Structure formats: C-alpha cells, structure tokens
Amino acid sequence: MSMTVMMESAPETVSDASRDLRQLLVKTATWEADGVLSLRLVDPHGGELPAWEPGAHLDLVLPSGLVRQYSLCGRTDDRRAYTIAVLREVDGRGGSREVHETALVGKTVSVRGPRNRFPLEDAPRYLFLAGGIGITPILAMIREAEARGADWRLAYGGRSRSTMAFVDELVELGRGGVDGVDGVDRVDIVAQDERGLLDLDALLEQAEPGTAVYCCGPEGLLAAAEQRCGDRGISLHLERFGASGAAEPVDDSAEVSFEVELARSGCVVTVPPGCSILDAVRDVAPDVMTSCEEGFCGTCETKVLEGVPDHHDTILSAKERERGQTMMICVGRSKSPRLVLDL
C-alpha cells in the first residue's frame, strides 16, 4: 500500500463566484427515509445552475438566518436543479429541525456555492464507506465512478433500513457491474439492528493496492476509519459534518492583539486577546457568513491577501496552511501584527 495520506479536505480556490449568494426556489420535498427529507432546488426563472462535481456542497441560508452546509446528492448532469438531503437531528444545532418543520416548498431560499472540499480523484478502484446521512456525497461519487467505468464497492451502515436513504438506487447501481461483470456484491447495506456495525477491518483487509477509500458519516465512523487506514498505510479521503475534537487549541495566555484590514471596505479592526477575528469583524461587516464557528464547516473561509495567519481549524491541509492563502476566521488568529483579508 502507499504511504498514508489523510485528507479531511482538498485544496480549493475560494472564488468570488462560489461565494456569491443566489436565490433558488424549493420545488419539491421528498421523504427518502425515516427522518430524511430531500429538497429539489431550482432557478426561479428556469435557468441553468452552475455545474458541480461529486463531493460538492451548498451553504443554505435558512429563513431564520442560520447557515448550514448540505452535500449535493443529485445528478451532476442535471443543470436545472440541485438536490440535497437533510437528516432531522433532534439534538442538533437547529438547522435540520428548521428544514423539516418549515414549509419550504414554493419558497425561495438563499444559497452559496457549490463548493467542493471533498473531490473524487482519479483511481482505478474505490472503496466507499458511508454512515447514515453521510451517504449524500457518496451517492454522487458512486454515480461518477460508475460513469468512469472504475471498480468500486460500497459499505453503507445505518441504524435500520427504514432510516437509510437511497437504498434502492444504490442497490440498483451495485447491480450494474463493471465491464460486464456481475456487480451484485458491490453494495453492502449494513443495518445495525440486523447486522451490527460496519466491519472496517475486514473491508480494509480486502482492499487491493491502489484503492482510494472515501468515507463520510458520524464522527465514530470517521475516527475508526482514520485509525485503521493509518495503521495500514491506506489513502483515506473523508468529510466531517461536525467537530472532531482535533482542532488546535488556542493558548489564551499567549494571545496578543493584532489588526485586521478589510480590503473591500478599507476598515481596520483590532482583534484583542480572547476575541475571534470573526467577532471583531462582525462589528463592521455583520453580513459575513458563518455556521459552526468551531473551524470544521468552512463557511467563513476567507482569502488572506497579506500577513501570516495562525490556523486552528480542522479543514486546511498542512500544505494549505503553509501557503496561507485562506483561513477560517472563526478560530484562526494572526502570527503577524496585521492581516489583510478579502472582506
């Protein structure tokens, strides 16, 4: 196997286009499983939407003003609509409950994106590991892998079959075969109440050299996949829906004040110890989009035009941090007396 390459995100250029808000109409809402509702979003005037690739997500601005990220799970060749699927999380941060409890069909919502930090790279074969609602980006990846004629396998875990979205389509895709080879066993649906948890050890032991492993789901699955792939030197690509606890802590006792210049307006704000860049910037730019404020979602990712950022997120790779071209202003600070940000 190759040397371990742990990827929580891939390099991405933060373009102005991907940061522009657009209004989309919620055309339909469909139950995909118990507690999982999909929304089909279209241009209110019937126009085409920007292209996207598997792994991309949208920032959805909810009627309350909350901003949440949802993976695109529709077809990439459908330029007339975006599809997202939302799991109702009773103990979540409120966004999923709002999606489920608000009558959105027929209304317009603001979205930003698509943006992609979880791209599907070229590989001769793939092993996809999905847990629960983590199937959403994986579904689009499987369609793409199938279109490429690549060998692929999916292990999809969930609490019960009734809570697992897109099972019928996935099983049908699994039966498509590659180069005429029967593919019935390419999709393994593992309902916890029937079979327990995914057997990652067995799945990874069977992975041939050169297999790219893509994983998305709850933190327990991601942490287990990281550990096992690291032990085996397997290339792992993953995306988190929540904080991992791996963010670099900020030593409040060592913090010093620094200045942040907002290049678009020319405003300069001072960021004192104990205050985030985001909080300081909000005083003069209240419309800056944010969501998690813990350094894992990427909503507040901002271009750094001058200065040396001090990163404390769980998104940027080591190379991206070294380049210092963007930062998450909800947790990041500055190693230089002044930062100039593209705000």
Short mmCIF file of the C-alpha atoms (twelve columns), coordinates in Angstrom:
data_MODEL
# 
_entry.id   MODEL 
# 
loop_
_atom_site.group_PDB 
_atom_site.id 
_atom_site.type_symbol 
_atom_site.label_atom_id 
_atom_site.label_alt_id 
_atom_site.label_comp_id 
_atom_site.label_asym_id 
_atom_site.label_seq_id 
_atom_site.Cartn_x 
_atom_site.Cartn_y 
_atom_site.Cartn_z 
_atom_site.pdbx_PDB_model_num 
ATOM 1   C CA . MET A 1   0.000   0.000  0.000   1 
ATOM 2   C CA . SER A 2   1.014   3.605  -0.447  1 
ATOM 3   C CA . MET A 3   2.098   5.937  2.302   1 
ATOM 4   C CA . THR A 4   -0.802  7.208  4.359   1 
ATOM 5   C CA . VAL A 5   -2.494  10.310 3.006   1 
ATOM 6   C CA . MET A 6   -5.105  11.577 5.448   1 
ATOM 7   C CA . MET A 7   -7.370  14.116 3.815   1 
ATOM 8   C CA . GLU A 8   -10.207 15.891 5.580   1 
ATOM 9   C CA . SER A 9   -10.366 18.350 2.730   1 
ATOM 10  C CA . ALA A 10  -8.733  19.026 -0.593  1 
ATOM 11  C CA . PRO A 11  -7.199  22.269 -1.833  1 
ATOM 12  C CA . GLU A 12  -9.829  24.676 -3.062  1 
ATOM 13  C CA . THR A 13  -9.605  28.114 -4.540  1 
ATOM 14  C CA . VAL A 14  -12.146 30.362 -2.868  1 
ATOM 15  C CA . SER A 15  -13.566 32.112 -5.914  1 
ATOM 16  C CA . ASP A 16  -15.813 35.136 -5.769  1 
ATOM 17  C CA . ALA A 17  -18.385 33.216 -7.815  1 
ATOM 18  C CA . SER A 18  -18.615 30.405 -5.275  1 
ATOM 19  C CA . ARG A 19  -19.167 32.973 -2.521  1 
ATOM 20  C CA . ASP A 20  -21.998 34.801 -4.271  1 
ATOM 21  C CA . LEU A 21  -25.468 34.243 -2.865  1 
ATOM 22  C CA . ARG A 22  -28.227 33.273 -5.269  1 
ATOM 23  C CA . GLN A 23  -31.941 32.778 -4.774  1 
ATOM 24  C CA . LEU A 24  -33.332 29.328 -5.545  1 
ATOM 25  C CA . LEU A 25  -36.868 28.016 -5.418  1 
ATOM 26  C CA . VAL A 26  -37.632 24.947 -3.332  1 
ATOM 27  C CA . LYS A 27  -39.510 22.972 -5.976  1 
ATOM 28  C CA . THR A 28  -40.230 19.720 -4.134  1 
ATOM 29  C CA . ALA A 29  -39.617 17.953 -0.836  1 
ATOM 30  C CA . THR A 30  -39.428 14.142 -0.768  1 
ATOM 31  C CA . TRP A 31  -39.106 11.650 2.065   1 
ATOM 32  C CA . GLU A 32  -36.083 9.472  1.272   1 
ATOM 33  C CA . ALA A 33  -36.177 7.521  4.561   1 
ATOM 34  C CA . ASP A 34  -37.479 7.890  8.091   1 
ATOM 35  C CA . GLY A 35  -36.219 11.302 9.199   1 
ATOM 36  C CA . VAL A 36  -34.515 12.127 5.877   1 
ATOM 37  C CA . LEU A 37  -36.067 14.792 3.655   1 
ATOM 38  C CA . SER A 38  -34.661 15.764 0.269   1 
ATOM 39  C CA . LEU A 39  -35.186 19.182 -1.294  1 
ATOM 40  C CA . ARG A 40  -35.009 19.923 -5.006  1 
ATOM 41  C CA . LEU A 41  -33.845 23.486 -5.636  1 
ATOM 42  C CA . VAL A 42  -34.292 25.233 -8.992  1 
ATOM 43  C CA . ASP A 43  -33.753 28.634 -10.526 1 
ATOM 44  C CA . PRO A 44  -36.971 30.649 -10.086 1 
ATOM 45  C CA . HIS A 45  -36.786 31.673 -13.766 1 
ATOM 46  C CA . GLY A 46  -35.992 28.215 -15.115 1 
ATOM 47  C CA . GLY A 47  -32.351 28.914 -15.876 1 
ATOM 48  C CA . GLU A 48  -29.413 26.550 -15.689 1 
ATOM 49  C CA . LEU A 49  -27.445 26.303 -12.475 1 
ATOM 50  C CA . PRO A 50  -23.647 26.312 -12.147 1 
ATOM 51  C CA . ALA A 51  -22.002 22.948 -12.743 1 
ATOM 52  C CA . TRP A 52  -20.734 20.892 -9.829  1 
ATOM 53  C CA . GLU A 53  -18.744 17.743 -9.189  1 
ATOM 54  C CA . PRO A 54  -19.285 14.897 -6.705  1 
ATOM 55  C CA . GLY A 55  -18.372 15.899 -3.166  1 
ATOM 56  C CA . ALA A 56  -19.606 19.485 -3.558  1 
ATOM 57  C CA . HIS A 57  -21.913 21.145 -1.065  1 
ATOM 58  C CA . LEU A 58  -24.142 24.194 -0.777  1 
ATOM 59  C CA . ASP A 59  -24.346 26.741 2.005   1 
ATOM 60  C CA . LEU A 60  -28.077 27.050 2.651   1 
ATOM 61  C CA . VAL A 61  -29.367 30.177 4.380   1 
ATOM 62  C CA . LEU A 62  -32.490 29.181 6.301   1 
ATOM 63  C CA . PRO A 63  -35.398 31.560 6.931   1 
ATOM 64  C CA . SER A 64  -34.169 32.120 10.498  1 
ATOM 65  C CA . GLY A 65  -30.773 33.244 9.195   1 
ATOM 66  C CA . LEU A 66  -28.983 30.046 10.205  1 
ATOM 67  C CA . VAL A 67  -26.439 28.859 7.641   1 
ATOM 68  C CA . ARG A 68  -25.937 25.126 7.156   1 
ATOM 69  C CA . GLN A 69  -23.945 23.024 4.695   1 
ATOM 70  C CA . TYR A 70  -25.548 20.187 2.738   1 
ATOM 71  C CA . SER A 71  -23.895 17.888 0.221   1 
ATOM 72  C CA . LEU A 72  -25.308 17.765 -3.277  1 
ATOM 73  C CA . CYS A 73  -26.669 14.287 -3.959  1 
ATOM 74  C CA . GLY A 74  -28.500 14.720 -7.254  1 
ATOM 75  C CA . ARG A 75  -27.176 14.085 -10.727 1 
ATOM 76  C CA . THR A 76  -24.293 16.207 -11.954 1 
ATOM 77  C CA . ASP A 77  -25.745 16.254 -15.464 1 
ATOM 78  C CA . ASP A 78  -28.975 17.844 -14.218 1 
ATOM 79  C CA . ARG A 79  -28.184 21.532 -14.673 1 
ATOM 80  C CA . ARG A 80  -31.762 22.545 -13.849 1 
ATOM 81  C CA . ALA A 81  -31.775 21.521 -10.196 1 
ATOM 82  C CA . TYR A 82  -29.721 20.887 -7.092  1 
ATOM 83  C CA . THR A 83  -30.791 18.150 -4.685  1 
ATOM 84  C CA . ILE A 84  -29.839 17.970 -1.023  1 
ATOM 85  C CA . ALA A 85  -30.996 15.554 1.682   1 
ATOM 86  C CA . VAL A 86  -31.346 16.562 5.325   1 
ATOM 87  C CA . LEU A 87  -31.490 14.282 8.353   1 
ATOM 88  C CA . ARG A 88  -33.648 15.618 11.176  1 
ATOM 89  C CA . GLU A 89  -31.319 15.737 14.177  1 
ATOM 90  C CA . VAL A 90  -33.298 16.185 17.368  1 
ATOM 91  C CA . ASP A 91  -30.181 17.045 19.371  1 
ATOM 92  C CA . GLY A 92  -28.508 19.050 16.602  1 
ATOM 93  C CA . ARG A 93  -27.887 22.785 16.339  1 
ATOM 94  C CA . GLY A 94  -31.340 23.577 14.985  1 
ATOM 95  C CA . GLY A 95  -30.786 23.754 11.240  1 
ATOM 96  C CA . SER A 96  -32.178 20.331 10.346  1 
ATOM 97  C CA . ARG A 97  -35.225 20.845 12.538  1 
ATOM 98  C CA . GLU A 98  -35.926 24.096 10.725  1 
ATOM 99  C CA . VAL A 99  -35.684 22.390 7.329   1 
ATOM 100 C CA . HIS A 100 -38.098 19.674 8.450   1 
ATOM 101 C CA . GLU A 101 -40.544 21.892 10.314  1 
ATOM 102 C CA . THR A 102 -40.746 24.850 7.911   1 
ATOM 103 C CA . ALA A 103 -42.996 24.664 4.849   1 
ATOM 104 C CA . LEU A 104 -40.266 25.493 2.323   1 
ATOM 105 C CA . VAL A 105 -41.825 24.144 -0.872  1 
ATOM 106 C CA . GLY A 106 -42.753 27.063 -3.109  1 
ATOM 107 C CA . LYS A 107 -40.490 29.474 -1.247  1 
ATOM 108 C CA . THR A 108 -37.123 30.893 -2.268  1 
ATOM 109 C CA . VAL A 109 -34.007 30.416 -0.200  1 
ATOM 110 C CA . SER A 110 -30.517 31.874 -0.427  1 
ATOM 111 C CA . VAL A 111 -27.659 29.528 -1.249  1 
ATOM 112 C CA . ARG A 112 -23.951 29.911 -1.810  1 
ATOM 113 C CA . GLY A 113 -21.832 27.541 -3.823  1 
ATOM 114 C CA . PRO A 114 -21.412 24.856 -4.959  1 
ATOM 115 C CA . ARG A 115 -18.028 24.478 -3.279  1 
ATOM 116 C CA . ASN A 116 -16.005 21.289 -3.117  1 
ATOM 117 C CA . ARG A 117 -13.520 20.214 -0.461  1 
ATOM 118 C CA . PHE A 118 -14.232 16.514 -0.934  1 
ATOM 119 C CA . PRO A 119 -13.488 15.862 -4.635  1 
ATOM 120 C CA . LEU A 120 -13.355 12.408 -6.188  1 
ATOM 121 C CA . GLU A 121 -9.865  11.946 -7.547  1 
ATOM 122 C CA . ASP A 122 -8.996  9.521  -10.317 1 
ATOM 123 C CA . ALA A 123 -8.289  5.994  -9.111  1 
ATOM 124 C CA . PRO A 124 -8.595  2.510  -10.627 1 
ATOM 125 C CA . ARG A 125 -10.793 1.354  -7.762  1 
ATOM 126 C CA . TYR A 126 -12.718 2.836  -4.861  1 
ATOM 127 C CA . LEU A 127 -13.978 1.706  -1.501  1 
ATOM 128 C CA . PHE A 128 -16.794 3.912  -0.258  1 
ATOM 129 C CA . LEU A 129 -17.699 3.863  3.442   1 
ATOM 130 C CA . ALA A 130 -20.874 5.681  4.451   1 
ATOM 131 C CA . GLY A 131 -22.718 6.021  7.721   1 
ATOM 132 C CA . GLY A 132 -26.248 7.407  7.925   1 
ATOM 133 C CA . ILE A 133 -26.700 10.749 6.183   1 
ATOM 134 C CA . GLY A 134 -23.039 10.525 5.121   1 
ATOM 135 C CA . ILE A 135 -24.353 8.685  2.072   1 
ATOM 136 C CA . THR A 136 -25.266 12.016 0.424   1 
ATOM 137 C CA . PRO A 137 -21.871 12.936 -1.089  1 
ATOM 138 C CA . ILE A 138 -21.032 9.258  -1.593  1 
ATOM 139 C CA . LEU A 139 -24.097 8.693  -3.793  1 
ATOM 140 C CA . ALA A 140 -22.903 11.282 -6.303  1 
ATOM 141 C CA . MET A 141 -19.399 9.787  -6.194  1 
ATOM 142 C CA . ILE A 142 -20.705 6.304  -6.941  1 
ATOM 143 C CA . ARG A 143 -22.586 7.560  -9.985  1 
ATOM 144 C CA . GLU A 144 -19.368 9.194  -11.192 1 
ATOM 145 C CA . ALA A 145 -17.241 6.101  -10.513 1 
ATOM 146 C CA . GLU A 146 -19.770 4.038  -12.441 1 
ATOM 147 C CA . ALA A 147 -19.666 6.504  -15.335 1 
ATOM 148 C CA . ARG A 148 -15.866 6.307  -15.375 1 
ATOM 149 C CA . GLY A 149 -16.002 2.519  -15.562 1 
ATOM 150 C CA . ALA A 150 -13.983 2.237  -12.366 1 
ATOM 151 C CA . ASP A 151 -14.192 -0.681 -9.961  1 
ATOM 152 C CA . TRP A 152 -15.974 0.331  -6.765  1 
ATOM 153 C CA . ARG A 153 -17.507 -1.074 -3.610  1 
ATOM 154 C CA . LEU A 154 -19.823 0.496  -1.040  1 
ATOM 155 C CA . ALA A 155 -20.368 -0.436 2.597   1 
ATOM 156 C CA . TYR A 156 -23.306 1.593  3.913   1 
ATOM 157 C CA . GLY A 157 -24.210 1.475  7.598   1 
ATOM 158 C CA . GLY A 158 -27.211 2.864  9.424   1 
ATOM 159 C CA . ARG A 159 -29.400 2.307  12.464  1 
ATOM 160 C CA . SER A 160 -32.060 0.446  10.478  1 
ATOM 161 C CA . ARG A 161 -33.045 0.045  6.839   1 
ATOM 162 C CA . SER A 162 -36.007 2.358  7.313   1 
ATOM 163 C CA . THR A 163 -33.647 5.222  8.274   1 
ATOM 164 C CA . MET A 164 -31.199 4.682  5.390   1 
ATOM 165 C CA . ALA A 165 -31.770 6.928  2.378   1 
ATOM 166 C CA . PHE A 166 -31.349 5.980  -1.293  1 
ATOM 167 C CA . VAL A 167 -31.003 2.243  -0.609  1 
ATOM 168 C CA . ASP A 168 -32.985 1.157  -3.692  1 
ATOM 169 C CA . GLU A 169 -30.960 3.333  -6.069  1 
ATOM 170 C CA . LEU A 170 -27.687 2.205  -4.531  1 
ATOM 171 C CA . VAL A 171 -28.602 -1.461 -4.829  1 
ATOM 172 C CA . GLU A 172 -29.569 -0.883 -8.463  1 
ATOM 173 C CA . LEU A 173 -26.243 0.845  -9.123  1 
ATOM 174 C CA . GLY A 174 -24.457 -2.041 -7.436  1 
ATOM 175 C CA . ARG A 175 -26.034 -4.481 -9.833  1 
ATOM 176 C CA . GLY A 176 -24.820 -2.570 -12.865 1 
ATOM 177 C CA . GLY A 177 -21.475 -4.340 -12.974 1 
ATOM 178 C CA . VAL A 178 -18.200 -3.045 -14.406 1 
ATOM 179 C CA . ASP A 179 -17.208 -4.085 -17.925 1 
ATOM 180 C CA . GLY A 180 -19.989 -6.622 -17.965 1 
ATOM 181 C CA . VAL A 181 -19.000 -8.219 -14.643 1 
ATOM 182 C CA . ASP A 182 -21.880 -9.017 -12.282 1 
ATOM 183 C CA . GLY A 183 -21.824 -6.367 -9.558  1 
ATOM 184 C CA . VAL A 184 -24.436 -7.676 -7.123  1 
ATOM 185 C CA . ASP A 185 -21.969 -7.697 -4.237  1 
ATOM 186 C CA . ARG A 186 -20.683 -4.175 -4.830  1 
ATOM 187 C CA . VAL A 187 -23.172 -2.663 -2.368  1 
ATOM 188 C CA . ASP A 188 -23.420 -3.942 1.184   1 
ATOM 189 C CA . ILE A 189 -26.284 -2.491 3.225   1 
ATOM 190 C CA . VAL A 190 -25.441 -2.950 6.910   1 
ATOM 191 C CA . ALA A 191 -28.361 -2.075 9.169   1 
ATOM 192 C CA . GLN A 192 -27.184 -2.002 12.770  1 
ATOM 193 C CA . ASP A 193 -30.355 -3.597 14.135  1 
ATOM 194 C CA . GLU A 194 -29.792 -6.541 11.782  1 
ATOM 195 C CA . ARG A 195 -26.011 -6.951 11.486  1 
ATOM 196 C CA . GLY A 196 -24.288 -4.558 13.866  1 
ATOM 197 C CA . LEU A 197 -21.642 -2.029 12.815  1 
ATOM 198 C CA . LEU A 198 -19.552 -1.935 9.663   1 
ATOM 199 C CA . ASP A 199 -16.594 -4.333 9.885   1 
ATOM 200 C CA . LEU A 200 -13.894 -1.872 8.854   1 
ATOM 201 C CA . ASP A 201 -11.063 -4.314 9.498   1 
ATOM 202 C CA . ALA A 202 -12.495 -6.862 7.076   1 
ATOM 203 C CA . LEU A 203 -13.332 -4.222 4.471   1 
ATOM 204 C CA . LEU A 204 -9.874  -2.680 4.537   1 
ATOM 205 C CA . GLU A 205 -8.089  -6.031 4.572   1 
ATOM 206 C CA . GLN A 206 -9.836  -6.832 1.293   1 
ATOM 207 C CA . ALA A 207 -8.884  -3.512 -0.329  1 
ATOM 208 C CA . GLU A 208 -6.408  -4.009 -3.141  1 
ATOM 209 C CA . PRO A 209 -3.341  -1.783 -3.554  1 
ATOM 210 C CA . GLY A 210 -4.264  1.481  -5.226  1 
ATOM 211 C CA . THR A 211 -7.758  1.573  -3.760  1 
ATOM 212 C CA . ALA A 212 -8.920  5.077  -2.831  1 
ATOM 213 C CA . VAL A 213 -11.050 4.990  0.315   1 
ATOM 214 C CA . TYR A 214 -13.756 7.636  0.710   1 
ATOM 215 C CA . CYS A 215 -15.613 7.925  3.993   1 
ATOM 216 C CA . CYS A 216 -18.395 10.149 5.273   1 
ATOM 217 C CA . GLY A 217 -20.643 9.783  8.291   1 
ATOM 218 C CA . PRO A 218 -20.714 10.199 12.069  1 
ATOM 219 C CA . GLU A 219 -17.543 11.009 13.974  1 
ATOM 220 C CA . GLY A 220 -17.220 7.488  15.380  1 
ATOM 221 C CA . LEU A 221 -17.002 6.012  11.894  1 
ATOM 222 C CA . LEU A 222 -14.549 8.667  10.693  1 
ATOM 223 C CA . ALA A 223 -12.253 8.254  13.689  1 
ATOM 224 C CA . ALA A 224 -12.266 4.474  13.299  1 
ATOM 225 C CA . ALA A 225 -11.535 4.748  9.579   1 
ATOM 226 C CA . GLU A 226 -8.668  7.182  10.246  1 
ATOM 227 C CA . GLN A 227 -7.088  4.854  12.766  1 
ATOM 228 C CA . ARG A 228 -7.387  1.720  10.660  1 
ATOM 229 C CA . CYS A 229 -6.290  3.344  7.406   1 
ATOM 230 C CA . GLY A 230 -3.354  4.947  9.225   1 
ATOM 231 C CA . ASP A 231 -2.287  1.584  10.619  1 
ATOM 232 C CA . ARG A 232 -2.422  0.063  7.134   1 
ATOM 233 C CA . GLY A 233 -0.967  2.963  5.156   1 
ATOM 234 C CA . ILE A 234 -4.121  3.316  3.076   1 
ATOM 235 C CA . SER A 235 -5.055  6.570  1.340   1 
ATOM 236 C CA . LEU A 236 -8.177  7.948  3.059   1 
ATOM 237 C CA . HIS A 237 -10.398 10.813 1.982   1 
ATOM 238 C CA . LEU A 238 -13.090 11.955 4.364   1 
ATOM 239 C CA . GLU A 239 -15.507 14.738 5.120   1 
ATOM 240 C CA . ARG A 240 -16.775 15.732 8.546   1 
ATOM 241 C CA . PHE A 241 -20.240 17.019 9.400   1 
ATOM 242 C CA . GLY A 242 -19.175 18.046 12.898  1 
ATOM 243 C CA . ALA A 243 -16.194 18.926 15.062  1 
ATOM 244 C CA . SER A 244 -13.668 16.137 15.563  1 
ATOM 245 C CA . GLY A 245 -12.011 17.486 18.665  1 
ATOM 246 C CA . ALA A 246 -8.781  17.641 16.677  1 
ATOM 247 C CA . ALA A 247 -8.675  21.414 16.270  1 
ATOM 248 C CA . GLU A 248 -5.524  23.026 17.568  1 
ATOM 249 C CA . PRO A 249 -6.265  24.730 20.885  1 
ATOM 250 C CA . VAL A 250 -5.664  28.433 21.278  1 
ATOM 251 C CA . ASP A 251 -3.496  29.351 24.253  1 
ATOM 252 C CA . ASP A 252 -5.366  32.387 25.566  1 
ATOM 253 C CA . SER A 253 -2.476  33.298 27.853  1 
ATOM 254 C CA . ALA A 254 -0.161  33.713 24.857  1 
ATOM 255 C CA . GLU A 255 -2.554  35.772 22.726  1 
ATOM 256 C CA . VAL A 256 -1.659  39.299 21.660  1 
ATOM 257 C CA . SER A 257 -3.680  41.922 19.845  1 
ATOM 258 C CA . PHE A 258 -3.362  42.340 16.101  1 
ATOM 259 C CA . GLU A 259 -5.053  44.338 13.364  1 
ATOM 260 C CA . VAL A 260 -7.243  43.091 10.544  1 
ATOM 261 C CA . GLU A 261 -7.826  45.213 7.460   1 
ATOM 262 C CA . LEU A 262 -10.936 44.506 5.404   1 
ATOM 263 C CA . ALA A 263 -9.648  45.107 1.885   1 
ATOM 264 C CA . ARG A 264 -13.014 45.719 0.228   1 
ATOM 265 C CA . SER A 265 -14.075 48.466 2.606   1 
ATOM 266 C CA . GLY A 266 -10.723 49.651 3.930   1 
ATOM 267 C CA . CYS A 267 -11.904 49.268 7.526   1 
ATOM 268 C CA . VAL A 268 -9.326  48.246 10.105  1 
ATOM 269 C CA . VAL A 269 -10.333 46.458 13.292  1 
ATOM 270 C CA . THR A 270 -8.295  45.414 16.310  1 
ATOM 271 C CA . VAL A 271 -8.614  41.826 17.482  1 
ATOM 272 C CA . PRO A 272 -7.793  41.710 21.202  1 
ATOM 273 C CA . PRO A 273 -6.870  38.586 23.187  1 
ATOM 274 C CA . GLY A 274 -9.851  36.340 23.805  1 
ATOM 275 C CA . CYS A 275 -11.744 37.675 20.775  1 
ATOM 276 C CA . SER A 276 -12.006 35.869 17.452  1 
ATOM 277 C CA . ILE A 277 -11.404 37.588 14.129  1 
ATOM 278 C CA . LEU A 278 -14.991 36.785 13.268  1 
ATOM 279 C CA . ASP A 279 -16.375 38.560 16.320  1 
ATOM 280 C CA . ALA A 280 -14.204 41.606 15.690  1 
ATOM 281 C CA . VAL A 281 -15.129 41.753 12.006  1 
ATOM 282 C CA . ARG A 282 -18.849 41.414 12.725  1 
ATOM 283 C CA . ASP A 283 -18.890 44.891 14.224  1 
ATOM 284 C CA . VAL A 284 -18.166 46.423 10.816  1 
ATOM 285 C CA . ALA A 285 -19.259 43.603 8.466   1 
ATOM 286 C CA . PRO A 286 -22.311 41.963 10.071  1 
ATOM 287 C CA . ASP A 287 -23.188 40.042 6.892   1 
ATOM 288 C CA . VAL A 288 -20.132 37.750 6.987   1 
ATOM 289 C CA . MET A 289 -21.484 34.217 6.592   1 
ATOM 290 C CA . THR A 290 -20.754 31.759 9.389   1 
ATOM 291 C CA . SER A 291 -22.132 28.485 10.656  1 
ATOM 292 C CA . CYS A 292 -20.240 26.169 13.021  1 
ATOM 293 C CA . GLU A 293 -17.842 28.767 14.485  1 
ATOM 294 C CA . GLU A 294 -15.656 25.823 15.528  1 
ATOM 295 C CA . GLY A 295 -13.412 25.547 12.481  1 
ATOM 296 C CA . PHE A 296 -14.878 22.491 10.769  1 
ATOM 297 C CA . CYS A 297 -17.506 23.632 8.265   1 
ATOM 298 C CA . GLY A 298 -15.586 26.085 6.057   1 
ATOM 299 C CA . THR A 299 -18.397 28.642 5.716   1 
ATOM 300 C CA . CYS A 300 -16.235 31.521 6.945   1 
ATOM 301 C CA . GLU A 301 -13.187 30.600 4.846   1 
ATOM 302 C CA . THR A 302 -11.628 33.887 3.741   1 
ATOM 303 C CA . LYS A 303 -8.806  34.850 1.385   1 
ATOM 304 C CA . VAL A 304 -5.682  36.208 3.088   1 
ATOM 305 C CA . LEU A 305 -4.181  38.996 0.981   1 
ATOM 306 C CA . GLU A 306 -1.362  39.986 3.360   1 
ATOM 307 C CA . GLY A 307 0.025   38.737 6.650   1 
ATOM 308 C CA . VAL A 308 0.629   35.340 8.235   1 
ATOM 309 C CA . PRO A 309 -2.448  33.533 9.565   1 
ATOM 310 C CA . ASP A 310 -2.355  31.317 12.634  1 
ATOM 311 C CA . HIS A 311 -4.611  28.352 11.819  1 
ATOM 312 C CA . HIS A 312 -6.694  26.445 14.375  1 
ATOM 313 C CA . ASP A 313 -9.246  24.736 12.125  1 
ATOM 314 C CA . THR A 314 -9.669  21.080 11.155  1 
ATOM 315 C CA . ILE A 315 -10.181 21.739 7.439   1 
ATOM 316 C CA . LEU A 316 -6.987  23.001 5.836   1 
ATOM 317 C CA . SER A 317 -4.211  20.592 4.955   1 
ATOM 318 C CA . ALA A 318 -0.623  21.149 6.061   1 
ATOM 319 C CA . LYS A 319 0.273   22.462 2.606   1 
ATOM 320 C CA . GLU A 320 -2.677  24.850 2.579   1 
ATOM 321 C CA . ARG A 321 -1.696  26.171 5.981   1 
ATOM 322 C CA . GLU A 322 1.855   26.709 4.796   1 
ATOM 323 C CA . ARG A 323 0.635   28.614 1.738   1 
ATOM 324 C CA . GLY A 324 -1.529  30.798 3.964   1 
ATOM 325 C CA . GLN A 325 -3.845  31.831 1.152   1 
ATOM 326 C CA . THR A 326 -7.074  31.294 3.114   1 
ATOM 327 C CA . MET A 327 -8.126  30.882 6.730   1 
ATOM 328 C CA . MET A 328 -11.166 30.136 8.885   1 
ATOM 329 C CA . ILE A 329 -11.742 33.399 10.704  1 
ATOM 330 C CA . CYS A 330 -13.961 31.810 13.357  1 
ATOM 331 C CA . VAL A 331 -10.970 30.152 15.049  1 
ATOM 332 C CA . GLY A 332 -7.857  31.466 13.300  1 
ATOM 333 C CA . ARG A 333 -5.645  34.255 14.567  1 
ATOM 334 C CA . SER A 334 -2.541  36.013 13.254  1 
ATOM 335 C CA . LYS A 335 1.189   35.461 13.554  1 
ATOM 336 C CA . SER A 336 1.851   38.906 12.086  1 
ATOM 337 C CA . PRO A 337 0.880   42.313 13.501  1 
ATOM 338 C CA . ARG A 338 -1.649  42.800 10.689  1 
ATOM 339 C CA . LEU A 339 -3.729  40.661 8.372   1 
ATOM 340 C CA . VAL A 340 -5.369  41.948 5.210   1 
ATOM 341 C CA . LEU A 341 -8.457  39.878 4.371   1 
ATOM 342 C CA . ASP A 342 -10.626 39.809 1.266   1 
ATOM 343 C CA . LEU A 343 -13.680 41.139 3.075   1 
# 
